[in-house]
Short mmCIF file of C-alpha atoms in Angstrom, two decimals:
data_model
loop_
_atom_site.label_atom_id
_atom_site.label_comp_id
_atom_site.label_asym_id
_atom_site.label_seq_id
_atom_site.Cartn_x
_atom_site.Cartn_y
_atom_site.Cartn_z
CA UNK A 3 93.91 54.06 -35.79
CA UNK A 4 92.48 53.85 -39.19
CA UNK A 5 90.62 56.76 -41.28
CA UNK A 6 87.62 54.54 -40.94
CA UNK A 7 87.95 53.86 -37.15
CA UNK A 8 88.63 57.83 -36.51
CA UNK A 9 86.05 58.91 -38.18
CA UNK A 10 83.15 56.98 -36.46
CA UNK A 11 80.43 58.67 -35.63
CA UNK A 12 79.31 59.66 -31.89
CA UNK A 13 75.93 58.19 -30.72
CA UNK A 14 74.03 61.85 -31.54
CA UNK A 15 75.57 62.34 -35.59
CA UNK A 16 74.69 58.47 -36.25
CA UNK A 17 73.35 57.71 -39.47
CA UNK A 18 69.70 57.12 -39.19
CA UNK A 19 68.33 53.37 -40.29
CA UNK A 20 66.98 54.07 -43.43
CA UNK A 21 64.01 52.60 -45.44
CA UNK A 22 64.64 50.92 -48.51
CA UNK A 23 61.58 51.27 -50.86
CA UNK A 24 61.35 50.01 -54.20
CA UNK A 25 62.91 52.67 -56.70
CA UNK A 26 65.29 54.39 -54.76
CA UNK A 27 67.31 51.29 -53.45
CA UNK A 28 70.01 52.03 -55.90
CA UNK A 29 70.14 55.71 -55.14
CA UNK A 30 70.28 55.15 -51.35
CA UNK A 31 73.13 52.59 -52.23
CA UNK A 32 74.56 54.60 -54.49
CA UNK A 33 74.91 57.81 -52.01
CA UNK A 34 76.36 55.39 -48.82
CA UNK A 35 78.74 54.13 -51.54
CA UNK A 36 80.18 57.11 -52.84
CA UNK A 37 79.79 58.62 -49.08
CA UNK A 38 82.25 55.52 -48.03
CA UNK A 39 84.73 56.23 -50.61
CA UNK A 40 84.94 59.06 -49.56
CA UNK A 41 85.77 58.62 -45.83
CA UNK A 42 88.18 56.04 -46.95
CA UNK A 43 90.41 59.80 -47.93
CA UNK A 44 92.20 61.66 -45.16
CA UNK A 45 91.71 64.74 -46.41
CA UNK A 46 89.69 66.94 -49.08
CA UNK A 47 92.82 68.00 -50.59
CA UNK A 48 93.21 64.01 -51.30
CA UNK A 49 90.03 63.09 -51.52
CA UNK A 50 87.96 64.75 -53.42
CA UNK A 51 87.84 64.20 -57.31
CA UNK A 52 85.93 67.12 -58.25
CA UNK A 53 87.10 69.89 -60.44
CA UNK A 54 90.81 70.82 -61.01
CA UNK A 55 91.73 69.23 -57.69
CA UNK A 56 90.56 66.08 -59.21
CA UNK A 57 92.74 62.95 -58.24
CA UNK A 58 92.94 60.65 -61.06
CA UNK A 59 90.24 58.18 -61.53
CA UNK A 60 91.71 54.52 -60.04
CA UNK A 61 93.88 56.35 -57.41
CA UNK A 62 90.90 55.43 -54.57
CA UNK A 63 90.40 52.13 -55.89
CA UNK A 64 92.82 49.51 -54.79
CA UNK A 65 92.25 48.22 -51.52
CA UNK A 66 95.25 48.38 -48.43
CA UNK A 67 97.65 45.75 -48.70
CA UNK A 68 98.98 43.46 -51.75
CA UNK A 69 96.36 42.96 -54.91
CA UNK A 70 95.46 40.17 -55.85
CA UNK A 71 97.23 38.32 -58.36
CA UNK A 72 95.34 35.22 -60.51
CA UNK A 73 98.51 33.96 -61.07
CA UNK A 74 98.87 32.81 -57.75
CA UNK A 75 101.84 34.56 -57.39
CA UNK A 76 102.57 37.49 -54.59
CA UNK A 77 101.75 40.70 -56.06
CA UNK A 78 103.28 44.25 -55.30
CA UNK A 79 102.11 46.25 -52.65
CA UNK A 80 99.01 47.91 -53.46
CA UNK A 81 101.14 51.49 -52.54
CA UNK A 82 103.06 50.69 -55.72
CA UNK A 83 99.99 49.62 -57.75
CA UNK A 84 98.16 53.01 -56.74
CA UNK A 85 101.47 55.12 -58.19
CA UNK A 86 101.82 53.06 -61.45
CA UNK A 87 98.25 53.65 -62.00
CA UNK A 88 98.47 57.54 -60.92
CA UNK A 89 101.60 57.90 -63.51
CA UNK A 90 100.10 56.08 -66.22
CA UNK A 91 97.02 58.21 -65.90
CA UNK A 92 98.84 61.16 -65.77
CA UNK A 93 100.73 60.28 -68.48
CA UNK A 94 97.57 59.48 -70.40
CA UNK A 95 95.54 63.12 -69.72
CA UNK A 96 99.06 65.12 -70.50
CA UNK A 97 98.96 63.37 -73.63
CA UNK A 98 95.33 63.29 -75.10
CA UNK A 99 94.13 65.68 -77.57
CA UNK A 100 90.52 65.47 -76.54
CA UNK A 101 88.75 65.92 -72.81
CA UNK A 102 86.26 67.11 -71.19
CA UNK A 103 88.02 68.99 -68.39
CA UNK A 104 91.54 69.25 -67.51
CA UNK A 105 92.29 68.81 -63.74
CA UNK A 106 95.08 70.34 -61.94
CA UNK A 107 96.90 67.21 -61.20
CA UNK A 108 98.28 66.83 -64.32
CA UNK A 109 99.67 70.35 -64.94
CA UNK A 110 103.65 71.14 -64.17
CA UNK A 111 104.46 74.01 -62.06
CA UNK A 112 105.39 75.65 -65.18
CA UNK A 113 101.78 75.91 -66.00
CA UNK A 114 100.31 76.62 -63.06
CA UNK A 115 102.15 79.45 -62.84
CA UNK A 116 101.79 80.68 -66.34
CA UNK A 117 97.83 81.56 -64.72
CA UNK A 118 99.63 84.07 -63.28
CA UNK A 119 100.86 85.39 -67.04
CA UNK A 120 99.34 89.24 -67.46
CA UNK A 121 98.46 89.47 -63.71
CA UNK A 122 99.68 93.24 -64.07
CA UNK A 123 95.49 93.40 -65.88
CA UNK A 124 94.27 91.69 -62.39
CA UNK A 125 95.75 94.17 -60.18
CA UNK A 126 98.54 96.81 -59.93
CA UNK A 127 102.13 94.48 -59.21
CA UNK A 128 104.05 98.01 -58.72
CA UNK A 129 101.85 98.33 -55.81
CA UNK A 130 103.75 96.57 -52.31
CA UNK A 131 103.97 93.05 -51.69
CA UNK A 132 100.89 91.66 -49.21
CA UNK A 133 101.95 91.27 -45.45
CA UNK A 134 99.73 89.62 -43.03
CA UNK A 135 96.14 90.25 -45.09
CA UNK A 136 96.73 93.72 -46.70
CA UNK A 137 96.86 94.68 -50.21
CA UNK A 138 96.94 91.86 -53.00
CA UNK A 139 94.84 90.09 -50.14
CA UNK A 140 92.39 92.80 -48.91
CA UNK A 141 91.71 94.04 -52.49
CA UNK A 142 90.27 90.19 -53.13
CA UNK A 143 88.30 90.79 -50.21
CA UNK A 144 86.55 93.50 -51.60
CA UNK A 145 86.20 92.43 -55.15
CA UNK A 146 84.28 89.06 -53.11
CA UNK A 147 82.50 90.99 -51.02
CA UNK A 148 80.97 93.06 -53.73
CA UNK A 149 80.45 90.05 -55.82
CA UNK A 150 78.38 88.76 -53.16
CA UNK A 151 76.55 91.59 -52.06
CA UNK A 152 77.79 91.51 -48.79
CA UNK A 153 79.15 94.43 -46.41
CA UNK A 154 82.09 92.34 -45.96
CA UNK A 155 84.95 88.98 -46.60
CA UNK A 156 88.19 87.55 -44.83
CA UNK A 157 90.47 85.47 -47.17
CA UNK A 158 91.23 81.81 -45.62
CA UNK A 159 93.90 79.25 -46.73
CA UNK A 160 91.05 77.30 -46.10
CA UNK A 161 87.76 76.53 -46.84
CA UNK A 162 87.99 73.63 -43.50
CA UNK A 163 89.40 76.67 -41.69
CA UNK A 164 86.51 79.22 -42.73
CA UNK A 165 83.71 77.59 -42.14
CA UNK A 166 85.00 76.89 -38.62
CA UNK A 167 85.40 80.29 -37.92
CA UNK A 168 82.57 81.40 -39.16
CA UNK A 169 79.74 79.11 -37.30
CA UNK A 170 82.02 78.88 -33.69
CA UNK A 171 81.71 83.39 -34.54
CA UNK A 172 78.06 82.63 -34.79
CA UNK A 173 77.76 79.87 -31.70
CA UNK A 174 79.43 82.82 -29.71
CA UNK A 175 76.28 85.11 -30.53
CA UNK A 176 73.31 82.16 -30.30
CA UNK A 177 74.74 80.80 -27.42
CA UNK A 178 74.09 77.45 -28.84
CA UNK A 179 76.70 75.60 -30.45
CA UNK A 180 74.45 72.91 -32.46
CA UNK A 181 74.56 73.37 -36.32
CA UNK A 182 72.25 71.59 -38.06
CA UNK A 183 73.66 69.80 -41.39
CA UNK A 184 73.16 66.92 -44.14
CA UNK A 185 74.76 64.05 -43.30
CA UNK A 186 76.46 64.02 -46.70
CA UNK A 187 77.85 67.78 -46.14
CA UNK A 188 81.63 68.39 -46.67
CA UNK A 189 82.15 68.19 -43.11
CA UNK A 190 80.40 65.27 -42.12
CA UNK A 191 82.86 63.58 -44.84
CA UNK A 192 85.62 65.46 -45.42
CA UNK A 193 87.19 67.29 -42.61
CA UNK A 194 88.01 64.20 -39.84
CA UNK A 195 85.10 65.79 -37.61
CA UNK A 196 86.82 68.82 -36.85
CA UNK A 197 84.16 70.79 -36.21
CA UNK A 198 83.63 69.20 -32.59
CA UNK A 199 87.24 68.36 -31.85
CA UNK A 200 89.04 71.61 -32.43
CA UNK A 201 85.94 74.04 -33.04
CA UNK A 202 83.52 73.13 -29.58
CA UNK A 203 80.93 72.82 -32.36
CA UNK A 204 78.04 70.14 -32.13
CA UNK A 205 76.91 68.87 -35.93
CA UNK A 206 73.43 67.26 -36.01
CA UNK A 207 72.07 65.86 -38.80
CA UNK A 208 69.05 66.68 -40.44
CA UNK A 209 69.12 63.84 -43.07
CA UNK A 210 70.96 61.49 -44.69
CA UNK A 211 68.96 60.95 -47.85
CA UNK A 212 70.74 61.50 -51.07
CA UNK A 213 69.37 64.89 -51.38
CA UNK A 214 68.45 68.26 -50.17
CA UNK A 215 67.07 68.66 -46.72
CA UNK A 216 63.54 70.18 -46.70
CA UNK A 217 61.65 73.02 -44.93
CA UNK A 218 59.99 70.41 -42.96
CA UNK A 219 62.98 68.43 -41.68
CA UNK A 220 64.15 71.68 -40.55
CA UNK A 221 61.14 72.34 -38.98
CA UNK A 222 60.56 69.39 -37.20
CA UNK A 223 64.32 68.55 -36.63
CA UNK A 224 63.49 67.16 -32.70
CA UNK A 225 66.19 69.58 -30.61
CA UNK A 226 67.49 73.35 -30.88
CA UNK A 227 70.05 74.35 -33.17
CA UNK A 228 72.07 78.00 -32.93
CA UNK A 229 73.05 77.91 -36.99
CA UNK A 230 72.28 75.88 -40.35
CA UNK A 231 74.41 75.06 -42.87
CA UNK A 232 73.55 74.41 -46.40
CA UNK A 233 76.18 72.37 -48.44
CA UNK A 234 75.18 74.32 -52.37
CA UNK A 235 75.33 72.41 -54.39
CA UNK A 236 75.42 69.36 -52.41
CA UNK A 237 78.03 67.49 -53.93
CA UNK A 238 77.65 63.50 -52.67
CA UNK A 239 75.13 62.26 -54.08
CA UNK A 240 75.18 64.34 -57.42
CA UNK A 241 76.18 67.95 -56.80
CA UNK A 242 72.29 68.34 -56.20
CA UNK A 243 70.61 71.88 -55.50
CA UNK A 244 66.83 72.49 -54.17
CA UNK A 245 64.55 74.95 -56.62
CA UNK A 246 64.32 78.23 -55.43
CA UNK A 247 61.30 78.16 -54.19
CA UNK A 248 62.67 75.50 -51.57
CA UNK A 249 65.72 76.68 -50.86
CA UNK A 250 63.92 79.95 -49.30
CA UNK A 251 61.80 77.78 -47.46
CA UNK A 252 64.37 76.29 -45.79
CA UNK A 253 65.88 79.13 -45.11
CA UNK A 254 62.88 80.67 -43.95
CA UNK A 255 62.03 77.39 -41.73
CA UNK A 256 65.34 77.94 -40.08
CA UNK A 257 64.78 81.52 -39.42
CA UNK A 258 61.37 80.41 -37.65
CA UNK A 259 63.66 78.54 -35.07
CA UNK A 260 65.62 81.63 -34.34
CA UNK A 261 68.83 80.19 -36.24
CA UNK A 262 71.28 81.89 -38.40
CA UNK A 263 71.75 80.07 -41.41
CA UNK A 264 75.33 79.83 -43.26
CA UNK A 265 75.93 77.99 -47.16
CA UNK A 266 78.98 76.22 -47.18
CA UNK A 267 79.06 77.62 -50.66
CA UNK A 268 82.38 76.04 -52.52
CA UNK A 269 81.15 75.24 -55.26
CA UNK A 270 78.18 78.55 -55.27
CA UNK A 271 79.51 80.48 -58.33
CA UNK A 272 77.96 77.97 -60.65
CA UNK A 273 74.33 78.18 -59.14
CA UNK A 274 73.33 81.28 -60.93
CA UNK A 275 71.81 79.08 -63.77
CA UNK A 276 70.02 76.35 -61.77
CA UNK A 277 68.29 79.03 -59.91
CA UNK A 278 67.98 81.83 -62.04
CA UNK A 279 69.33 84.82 -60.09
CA UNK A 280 72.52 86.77 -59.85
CA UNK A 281 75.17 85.34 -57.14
CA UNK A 282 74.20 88.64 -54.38
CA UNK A 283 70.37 87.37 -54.37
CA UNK A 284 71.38 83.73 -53.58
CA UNK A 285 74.03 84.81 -51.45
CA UNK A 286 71.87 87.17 -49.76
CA UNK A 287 69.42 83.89 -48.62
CA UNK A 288 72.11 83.46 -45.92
CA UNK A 289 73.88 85.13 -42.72
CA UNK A 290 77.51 84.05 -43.80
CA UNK A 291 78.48 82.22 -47.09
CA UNK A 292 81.58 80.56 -47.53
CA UNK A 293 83.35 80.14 -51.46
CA UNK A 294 86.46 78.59 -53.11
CA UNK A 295 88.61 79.96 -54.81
CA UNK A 296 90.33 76.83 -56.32
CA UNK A 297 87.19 74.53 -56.91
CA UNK A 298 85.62 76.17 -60.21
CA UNK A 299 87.56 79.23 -60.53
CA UNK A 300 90.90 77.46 -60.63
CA UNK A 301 93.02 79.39 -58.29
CA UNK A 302 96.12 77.84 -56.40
CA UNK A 303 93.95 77.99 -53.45
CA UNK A 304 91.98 79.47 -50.62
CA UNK A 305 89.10 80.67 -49.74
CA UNK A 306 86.82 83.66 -48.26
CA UNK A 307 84.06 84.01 -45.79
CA UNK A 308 81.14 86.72 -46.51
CA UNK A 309 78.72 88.66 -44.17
CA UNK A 310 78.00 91.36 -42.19
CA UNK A 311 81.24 93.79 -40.96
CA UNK A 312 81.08 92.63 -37.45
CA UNK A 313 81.38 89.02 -38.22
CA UNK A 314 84.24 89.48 -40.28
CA UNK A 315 86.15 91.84 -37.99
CA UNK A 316 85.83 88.64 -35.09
CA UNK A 317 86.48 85.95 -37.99
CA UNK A 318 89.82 87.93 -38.49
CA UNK A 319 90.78 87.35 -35.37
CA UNK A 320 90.04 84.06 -35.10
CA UNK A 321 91.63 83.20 -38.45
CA UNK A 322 94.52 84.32 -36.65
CA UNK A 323 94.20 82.40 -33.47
CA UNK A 324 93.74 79.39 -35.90
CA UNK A 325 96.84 79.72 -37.92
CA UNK A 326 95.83 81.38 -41.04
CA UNK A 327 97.29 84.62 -40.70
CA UNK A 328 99.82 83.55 -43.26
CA UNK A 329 102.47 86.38 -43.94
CA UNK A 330 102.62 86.54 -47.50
CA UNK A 331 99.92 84.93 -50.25
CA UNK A 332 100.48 87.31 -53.44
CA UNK A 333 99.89 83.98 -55.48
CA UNK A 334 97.00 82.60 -54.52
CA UNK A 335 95.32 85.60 -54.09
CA UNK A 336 96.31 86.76 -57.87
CA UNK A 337 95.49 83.57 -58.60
CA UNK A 338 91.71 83.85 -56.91
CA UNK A 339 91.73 87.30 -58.85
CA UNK A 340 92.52 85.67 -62.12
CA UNK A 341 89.27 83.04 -61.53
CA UNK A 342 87.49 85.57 -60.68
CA UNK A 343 87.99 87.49 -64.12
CA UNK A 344 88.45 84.57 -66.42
CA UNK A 345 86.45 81.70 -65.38
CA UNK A 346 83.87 83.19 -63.09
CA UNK A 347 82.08 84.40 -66.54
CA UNK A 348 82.20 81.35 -68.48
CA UNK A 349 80.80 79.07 -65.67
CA UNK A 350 76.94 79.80 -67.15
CA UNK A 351 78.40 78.24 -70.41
CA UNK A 352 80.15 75.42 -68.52
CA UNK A 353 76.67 74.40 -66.83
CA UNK A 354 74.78 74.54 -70.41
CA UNK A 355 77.16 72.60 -71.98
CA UNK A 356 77.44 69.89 -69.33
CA UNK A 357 73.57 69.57 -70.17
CA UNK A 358 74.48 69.00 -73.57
CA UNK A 359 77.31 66.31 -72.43
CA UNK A 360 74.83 64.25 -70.26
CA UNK A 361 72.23 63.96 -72.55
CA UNK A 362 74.41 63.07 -75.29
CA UNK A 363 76.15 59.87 -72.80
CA UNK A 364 72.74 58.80 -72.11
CA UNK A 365 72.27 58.65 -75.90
CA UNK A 366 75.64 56.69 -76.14
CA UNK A 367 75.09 54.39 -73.54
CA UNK A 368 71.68 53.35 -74.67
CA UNK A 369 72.68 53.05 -78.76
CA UNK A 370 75.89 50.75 -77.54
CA UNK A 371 73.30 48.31 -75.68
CA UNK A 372 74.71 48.52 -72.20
CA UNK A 373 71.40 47.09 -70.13
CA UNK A 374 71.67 50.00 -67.20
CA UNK A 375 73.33 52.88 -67.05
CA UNK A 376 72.32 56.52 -65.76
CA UNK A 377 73.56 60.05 -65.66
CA UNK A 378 72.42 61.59 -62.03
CA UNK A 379 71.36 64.24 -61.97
CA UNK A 380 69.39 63.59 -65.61
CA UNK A 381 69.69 67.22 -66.13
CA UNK A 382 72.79 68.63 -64.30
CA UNK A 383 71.85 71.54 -61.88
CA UNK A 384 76.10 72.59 -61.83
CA UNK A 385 78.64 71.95 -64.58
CA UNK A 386 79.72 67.87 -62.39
CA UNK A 387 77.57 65.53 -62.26
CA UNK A 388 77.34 61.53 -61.47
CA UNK A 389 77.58 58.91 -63.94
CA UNK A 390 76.22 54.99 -62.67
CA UNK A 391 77.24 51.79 -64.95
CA UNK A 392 76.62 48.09 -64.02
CA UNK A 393 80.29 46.80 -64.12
CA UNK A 394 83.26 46.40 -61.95
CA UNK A 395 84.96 49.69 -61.14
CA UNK A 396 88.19 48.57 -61.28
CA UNK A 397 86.95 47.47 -65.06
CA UNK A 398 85.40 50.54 -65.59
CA UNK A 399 88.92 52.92 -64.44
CA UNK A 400 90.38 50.18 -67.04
CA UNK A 401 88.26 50.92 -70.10
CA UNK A 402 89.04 55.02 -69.09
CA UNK A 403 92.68 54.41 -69.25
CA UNK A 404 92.63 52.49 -72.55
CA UNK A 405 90.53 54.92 -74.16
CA UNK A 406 92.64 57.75 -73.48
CA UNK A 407 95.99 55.03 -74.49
CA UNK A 408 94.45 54.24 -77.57
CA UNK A 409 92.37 57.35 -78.83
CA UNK A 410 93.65 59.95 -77.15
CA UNK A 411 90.09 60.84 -75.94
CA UNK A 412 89.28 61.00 -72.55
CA UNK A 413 85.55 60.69 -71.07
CA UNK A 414 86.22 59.75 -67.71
CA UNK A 415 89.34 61.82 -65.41
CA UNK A 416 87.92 61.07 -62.47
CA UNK A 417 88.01 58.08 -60.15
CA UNK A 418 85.57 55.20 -60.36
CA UNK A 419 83.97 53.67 -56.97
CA UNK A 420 82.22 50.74 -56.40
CA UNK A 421 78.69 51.77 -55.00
CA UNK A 422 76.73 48.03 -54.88
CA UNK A 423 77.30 44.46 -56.45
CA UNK A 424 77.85 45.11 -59.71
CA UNK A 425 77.33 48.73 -59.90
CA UNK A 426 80.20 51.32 -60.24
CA UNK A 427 79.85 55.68 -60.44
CA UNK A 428 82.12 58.67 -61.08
CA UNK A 429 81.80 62.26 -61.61
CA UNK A 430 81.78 64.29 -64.75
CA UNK A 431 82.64 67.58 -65.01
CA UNK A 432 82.55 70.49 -68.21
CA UNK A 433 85.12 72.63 -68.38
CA UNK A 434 86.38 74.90 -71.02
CA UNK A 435 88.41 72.54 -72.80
CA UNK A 436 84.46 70.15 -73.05
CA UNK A 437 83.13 73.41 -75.06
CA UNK A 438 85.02 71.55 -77.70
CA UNK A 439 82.90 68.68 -77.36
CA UNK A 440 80.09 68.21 -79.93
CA UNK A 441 76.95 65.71 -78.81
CA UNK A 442 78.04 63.45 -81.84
CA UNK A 443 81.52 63.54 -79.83
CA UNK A 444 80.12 62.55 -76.67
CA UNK A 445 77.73 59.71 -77.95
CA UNK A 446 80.85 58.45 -80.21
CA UNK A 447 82.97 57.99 -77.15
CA UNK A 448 81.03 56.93 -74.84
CA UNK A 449 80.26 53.95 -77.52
CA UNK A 450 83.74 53.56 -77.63
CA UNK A 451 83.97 53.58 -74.26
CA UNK A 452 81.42 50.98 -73.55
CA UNK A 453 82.92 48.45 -76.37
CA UNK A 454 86.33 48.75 -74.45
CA UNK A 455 84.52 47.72 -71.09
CA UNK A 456 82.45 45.01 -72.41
CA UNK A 457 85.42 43.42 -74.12
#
């Protein structure tokens, strides 16, 4: 069975006909687009392209079978085509002087485990080795719990595996085992529907649209639900956050309907700046909040689960009954640690710059002449956002690769998908490496850029 064919959706999580209005055509295309591209991935591990777990832009882009040659003649297997393309863009991010972020894929094991390089300042290494969960492991715990202002955390290998746990704890005590979601959420996407095949969990959407849900969808969302889940920031359609001020109301319509409400919160560390308050206020919106310890921090891996004492003392045990009670995992946890201390502080400066960045390509794009072309958000509420060009995608991964050939500059890492006729997006994300970046840098390349795709 195919990715597409397993992951249809039952009659109750079907999308929802939506109505296609003047201005927001493209967006709604846009969001099913980059929503199919997705689901075309097995896995998040392989599919998404977002932060150091980025797979290199072109990887998602060739269709199954043999590519089309104008030759006429038979062309190679489109496996083959995707690993040329994956080693010649490998190749070209090892070797350029100049990006904006530099994801994981690229690195050799030698430097991933140079992270680990002064880990005796991250936590005492004359101290035992970790066995099932204890110390390495429970002292990350602790340092997460207190970061998030809550009474308690349980490491996961898994976010997938987490966020399971934690809403089938919380069906246990509603007694209803409907949670309420986006339709563009991580799980709806990512995760081959495992919530209701391995979890007993029912996911109803609240909305499809490429954006937040609202206080009043929640409100008037047509059946009970036991918990809520908030995807922050949602990353589909643009790695999109609500204000404050609407964010609470959701959270406060939810309460209204008795539910518990839980953030799928991955990506959360970089929110302080969108919303304006330390991580234990936003974090405190919520019952349970789920982070990453690999997605901005840059750890190996893993994940933790936050809430109240009780929950975590039953999501323990279910971690175990779900296979995550792993016997040793010194690494990633020193490697969580390490995020924590390094990149944890610099994210604030991450988000500003990528402000800076996205201005600055909007700049570009308009001085080179190209006749469309948009950064989404305009103003980036994280450190990623979305850029949209009218061209081919296959030309547009192209341009990328000869740019970073030819310059040794590289704009775009990440994968671009067609999302229309004629229209192509990818992310963009600001890292420490894109501090480097001036706005003169940014319009100058993207110029470049758009001369090498126009050619």
């Amino acid at each position: 069975m195919s990715d597409t064919a397993e992951q249809a959706e039952p009659a109750e999580q079907a999308e929802r006909p939506t109505r296609r209005t003047a201005g927001r055509t493209t967006e709604r295309t846009a969001a099913r687009g980059a929503t199919e591209a997705a689901r075309r991935e097995p896995a998040e591990e392989q599919a998404e392209p977002a932060g150091d777990h980025a797979e290199p832009a072109g990887d998602r882009e060739e269709p199954a079978g043999e590519r089309a040659n104008p030759s006429g003649e038979r062309a190679e297997p489109a496996d083959e085509t995707r690993r040329r393309l994956r080693e010649r863009r490998v190749a070209v991010h090892r070797d350029a002087r100049r990006v904006l972020a530099r994801p994981g894929f690229i690195t050799t094991l030698r430097e991933r485990i140079a992270l680990l390089r002064d880990a005796d300042g991250l936590y005492d290494l004359d101290e035992p080795s970790d066995m099932y969960g204890n110390g390495v492991v429970a002292a990350l715990e602790d340092r997460t719990a207190a970061l998030l202002g809550t009474e308690a955390a349980a490491f996961f290998p898994t976010g997938t595996m987490a966020q399971q746990v934690a809403l089938r704890c919380w069906a246990g005590r509603t007694g209803n085992p409907t949670v309420a979601l986006h339709g563009l959420s991580h799980p709806e996407v990512h995760e081959r529907h495992a919530f209701d095949r391995l979890s007993g969990l029912r996911p109803v959407r609240l909305t499809d649209e490429p954006r937040p849900p609202t206080a009043d969808e929640v409100r008037g969302f047509e059946e009970p639900f036991g918990a809520l889940m908030l995807e922050l920031p949602l990353r589909e359609p643009g790695y999109l956050l609500p204000t404050w001020e609407e964010l609470t109301e959701v959270v406060d319509a939810a309460r209204e309907r008795d539910a518990v409400v839980h953030f799928d919160g991955a990506r959360l560390w970089e929110c302080t700046v969108h919303f304006g308050r330390p991580l234990a206020e936003i974090a405190g919106l919520a019952d349970s909040v789920y982070v990453s310890f690999y997605k901005s921090l840059k750890g190996y891996g893993g994940a933790a689960l936050a809430g109240p004492r009780t929950l975590i003392e039953e999501a323990k045990a279910w971690r175990h009954r779900y296979g995550g009670q792993v016997f040793q995992q010194f690494p990633t946890a020193l490697s969580a640690l390490a995020g924590l201390e390094r990149e944890l502080p610099r994210l604030p400066e991450y988000v500003a710059h990528a402000r800076v960045v996205a201005a600055a390509l909007r700049e570009g794009f308009a001085a080179a002449g190209l006749p469309w072309a948009r950064v989404h958000p305009e103003v980036p509420h994280t450190h990623e956002f979305q850029v949209w060009l009218p061209c081919d995608a296959d030309d547009a991964g192209e341009a990328a690769l000869r740019q970073g050939e030819e310059t040794g500059t590289v704009l775009f890492s990440r994968a671009w998908d067609p999302v229309g006729p004629g229209i192509a997006f990818t992310e963009v994300g600001v890292e420490a490496a894109g501090l480097e970046w001036t706005a003169e840098d940014v319009r100058a390349a993207a110029a470049d850029f758009a001369t090498r795709l126009t050619a």
